[in-house]
Short mmCIF file of C-alpha atoms in Angstrom, two decimals:
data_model
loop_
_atom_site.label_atom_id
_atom_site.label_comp_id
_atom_site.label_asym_id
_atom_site.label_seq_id
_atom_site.Cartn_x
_atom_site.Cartn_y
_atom_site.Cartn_z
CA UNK W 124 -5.66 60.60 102.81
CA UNK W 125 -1.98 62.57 102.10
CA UNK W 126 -2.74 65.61 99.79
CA UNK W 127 0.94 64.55 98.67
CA UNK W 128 0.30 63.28 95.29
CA UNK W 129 3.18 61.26 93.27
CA UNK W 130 4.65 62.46 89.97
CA UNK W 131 2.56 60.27 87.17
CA UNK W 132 5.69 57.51 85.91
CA UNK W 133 6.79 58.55 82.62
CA UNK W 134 7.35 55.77 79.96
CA UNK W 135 9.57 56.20 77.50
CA UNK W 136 8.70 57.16 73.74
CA UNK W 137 7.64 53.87 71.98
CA UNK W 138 8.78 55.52 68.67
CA UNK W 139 12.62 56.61 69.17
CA UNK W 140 15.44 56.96 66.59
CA UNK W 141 16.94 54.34 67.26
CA UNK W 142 14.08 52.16 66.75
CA UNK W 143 13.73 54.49 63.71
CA UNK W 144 17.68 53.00 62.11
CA UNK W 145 16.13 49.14 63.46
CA UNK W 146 13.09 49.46 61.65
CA UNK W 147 15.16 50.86 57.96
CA UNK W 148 17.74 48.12 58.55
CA UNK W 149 15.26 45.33 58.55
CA UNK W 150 12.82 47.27 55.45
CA UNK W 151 15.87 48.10 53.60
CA UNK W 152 16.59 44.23 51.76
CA UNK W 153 12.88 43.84 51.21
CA UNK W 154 12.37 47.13 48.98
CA UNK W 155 16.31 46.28 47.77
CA UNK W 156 15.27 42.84 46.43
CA UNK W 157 11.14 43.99 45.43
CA UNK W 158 12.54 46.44 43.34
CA UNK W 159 13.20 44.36 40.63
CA UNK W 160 13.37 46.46 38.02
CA UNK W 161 16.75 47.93 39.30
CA UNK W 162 18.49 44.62 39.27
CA UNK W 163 16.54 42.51 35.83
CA UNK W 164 19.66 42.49 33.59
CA UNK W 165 22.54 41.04 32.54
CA UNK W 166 25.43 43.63 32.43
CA UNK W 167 27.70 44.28 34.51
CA UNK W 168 29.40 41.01 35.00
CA UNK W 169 31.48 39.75 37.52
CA UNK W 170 33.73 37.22 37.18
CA UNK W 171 32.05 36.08 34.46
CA UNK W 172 28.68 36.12 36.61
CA UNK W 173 25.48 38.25 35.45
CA UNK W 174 24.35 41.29 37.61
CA UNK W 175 21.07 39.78 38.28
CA UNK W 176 22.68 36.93 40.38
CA UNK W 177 25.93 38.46 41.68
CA UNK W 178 23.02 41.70 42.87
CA UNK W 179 20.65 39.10 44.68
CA UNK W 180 24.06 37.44 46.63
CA UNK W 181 25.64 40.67 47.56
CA UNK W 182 22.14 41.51 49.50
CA UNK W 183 22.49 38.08 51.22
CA UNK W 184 25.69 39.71 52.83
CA UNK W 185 24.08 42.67 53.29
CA UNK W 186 21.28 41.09 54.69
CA UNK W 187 22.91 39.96 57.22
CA UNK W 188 24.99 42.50 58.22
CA UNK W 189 21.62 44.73 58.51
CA UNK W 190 19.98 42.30 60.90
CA UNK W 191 22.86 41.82 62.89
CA UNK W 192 23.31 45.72 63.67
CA UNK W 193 19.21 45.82 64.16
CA UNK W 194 19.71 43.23 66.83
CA UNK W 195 22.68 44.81 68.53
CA UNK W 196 20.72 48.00 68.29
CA UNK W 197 17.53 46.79 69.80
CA UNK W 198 19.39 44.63 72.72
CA UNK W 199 20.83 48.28 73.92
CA UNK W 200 17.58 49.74 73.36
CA UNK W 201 16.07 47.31 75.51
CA UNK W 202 19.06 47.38 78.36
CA UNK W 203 18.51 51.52 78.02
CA UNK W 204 14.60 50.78 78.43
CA UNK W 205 15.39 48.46 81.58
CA UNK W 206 17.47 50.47 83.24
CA UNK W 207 15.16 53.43 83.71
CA UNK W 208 12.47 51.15 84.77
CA UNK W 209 10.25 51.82 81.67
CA UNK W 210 10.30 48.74 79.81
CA UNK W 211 9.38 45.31 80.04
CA UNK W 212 12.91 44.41 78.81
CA UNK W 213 14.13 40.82 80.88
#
């Protein structure tokens, strides 16, 4: 036996900002649209459409712009994670 003992492999953090901003990008439409109360009326219009629907369409777009960035942000997570040999990341 070698009294040379290896360094214990160091994983990285499972909980990290950026996985932090991914996690409030893809909670942020659900409490958006369950919050109804913020969004049940009529006025303001636009273009002669009620708040209530024009709200509900604009967090479609939103939506999707949210989950888009969460992806992006978890692919370079995941490259980061692979690259130091600490994920399972393919």
């Amino acid at each position: 036996m070698s009294d040379v003992s290896e360094a214990p492999k160091t994983e990285p953090p499972v909980v990290t900002p950026i996985r932090v901003v991914i996690a409030l990008c893809l909670i942020a439409p659900f409490v958006a649209m369950l919050w109804v109360g913020s969004y049940a009326k009529a006025d303001p219009t636009f273009i002669g459409i009620p708040f209530f629907y024009w709200y509900q369409m604009l967090w479609v777009l939103i939506s999707t712009a949210l989950t888009v960035s969460a992806y992006k942000l978890w692919q370079r997570d995941q490259r980061a994670r692979a690259s130091q040999g600490g994920g399972a990341a393919k």
